[in-house]
């Protein structure tokens, strides 16, 4: 098992390294000379050269990269256009999005897994058909539009929930949940549709497996068979799907935060583009890509804990 | 059916297979509904100038935020523009982004995936890592980057959506190639001394085509929603060009005065992507017998 995880961690490290190069080159491909921007009015060649020298812009790209990445590893992502440290801004915004994502995953898995299990157990019955149809609708509906509809109904018409904004959990726990309820539903239902379909087919597979027949043959109650044997094996699929859906979750957080005016990581990303703040953008994208890789590494760890076969035979697979 | 027809299908296995598939497809009403609705949206997109009652940018200052009427079936927006016409014109951006981003993803992903699966070894490992790198950048982050570098436009949004769809397709194509290389007819071709290019194009690619068609039909609705998201955020289609995402963004300021402005474009996005999803589910059932449903 140690070997398997070590290989996975090694691969993740390579991916993070390559991603950081992509981010570095991407930012260098942006139009405009940073020295011109920093020099403001002054276009004197000597001043420009001095600026380039003091920021290390006259050095070859690999040297600039090493300097940038070694600072980033120490948490120094540079200063944004307002001269604020980018690392600090990200650290203050990230918890808001993490809370939103956590609630969304909670909503998504509870609805998705439950509906998937029910549909598989009652295969071909009315509850299966309605759950499958709902999942198809859930896959086809644009979730940010669902958010707008929720605002119209629950905020504009009924005045039950605030339409936008955010208060921290520590300052006002109930207000915090009120503000995050609709965003978490919007973000979570998208996940639940995907999860429902995957859980259903995984459950159908494991329900027809030999060990489930054995469990039934030895007289276990249907609840034990479904809950303990079939579901546990289907959860392996569910873990993988959540890892793969993380990209969609990041994209979803950006637009959800935009609609509900939540000052999280997603809005920070859009602000960076709209204000053409490239240092900020660089830091945000680097953190997002690294976070994606790290979470998927954790998914692999969870995967190998849930599935003993992976620890032995999985090492030989890609 | 005449005697001649029956014998010709018996002789030609391809025609027989095609007839079998058509028969299986016609037994799925939902897939047919999906096909019809999807085709309707495509026709709307192509013939928008002919079908739409008004031009997408024609303003009528006597009817601002007007309700549905004989003149404006779905009412008008804050500038007095006909909502129905704008939805019909907006189909263009959605279909364009959906189809072209999927084609782009296919053109990039399929050759890479086939090479990884067919040759395996170090090249497979390298491609697997590069795919992981692509996956680490969600389509919205790619779109944000492209909008920052090249400026926001439908083309750049389409490219971002294509890049976003590519990793999953690479994995599918790789998996298929991995299985197909062990098939007897591929081994026979190798024994006959066929070149690698010939084997990949003549034997491997055609046999994964049905899987790829299913994948494409599922990628299109995702891209249609993706285009709406990007245009909504101002990273895609730029106003005054009509797009369902732009219409939703405009409607956001009138949620309490005219909520219907936010309703209609959303329904259009929903129906359009639902139709492709229904079609994709149906195609998967008839083309891919391995998946049990």
PDB file of C-alpha atoms in Angstrom, chain A residues 42 48 64 113 155 191 214 286 297 304:
ATOM      1  CA  UNK A  42       8.569  57.229 -17.229  1.00  0.00           C
ATOM      2  CA  UNK A  48      13.136  50.732 -17.804  1.00  0.00           C
ATOM      3  CA  UNK A  64      12.519  33.798 -13.289  1.00  0.00           C
ATOM      4  CA  UNK A 113     -26.563   8.593  -3.147  1.00  0.00           C
ATOM      5  CA  UNK A 155     -36.203  36.117  -1.904  1.00  0.00           C
ATOM      6  CA  UNK A 191     -23.489  17.203  -8.162  1.00  0.00           C
ATOM      7  CA  UNK A 214     -23.948 -15.220  -0.930  1.00  0.00           C
ATOM      8  CA  UNK A 286      -2.056  28.222  -9.123  1.00  0.00           C
ATOM      9  CA  UNK A 297      -4.690  12.550  -4.170  1.00  0.00           C
ATOM     10  CA  UNK A 304      -7.334   2.488  -1.411  1.00  0.00           C
TER      11      UNK A 304
END
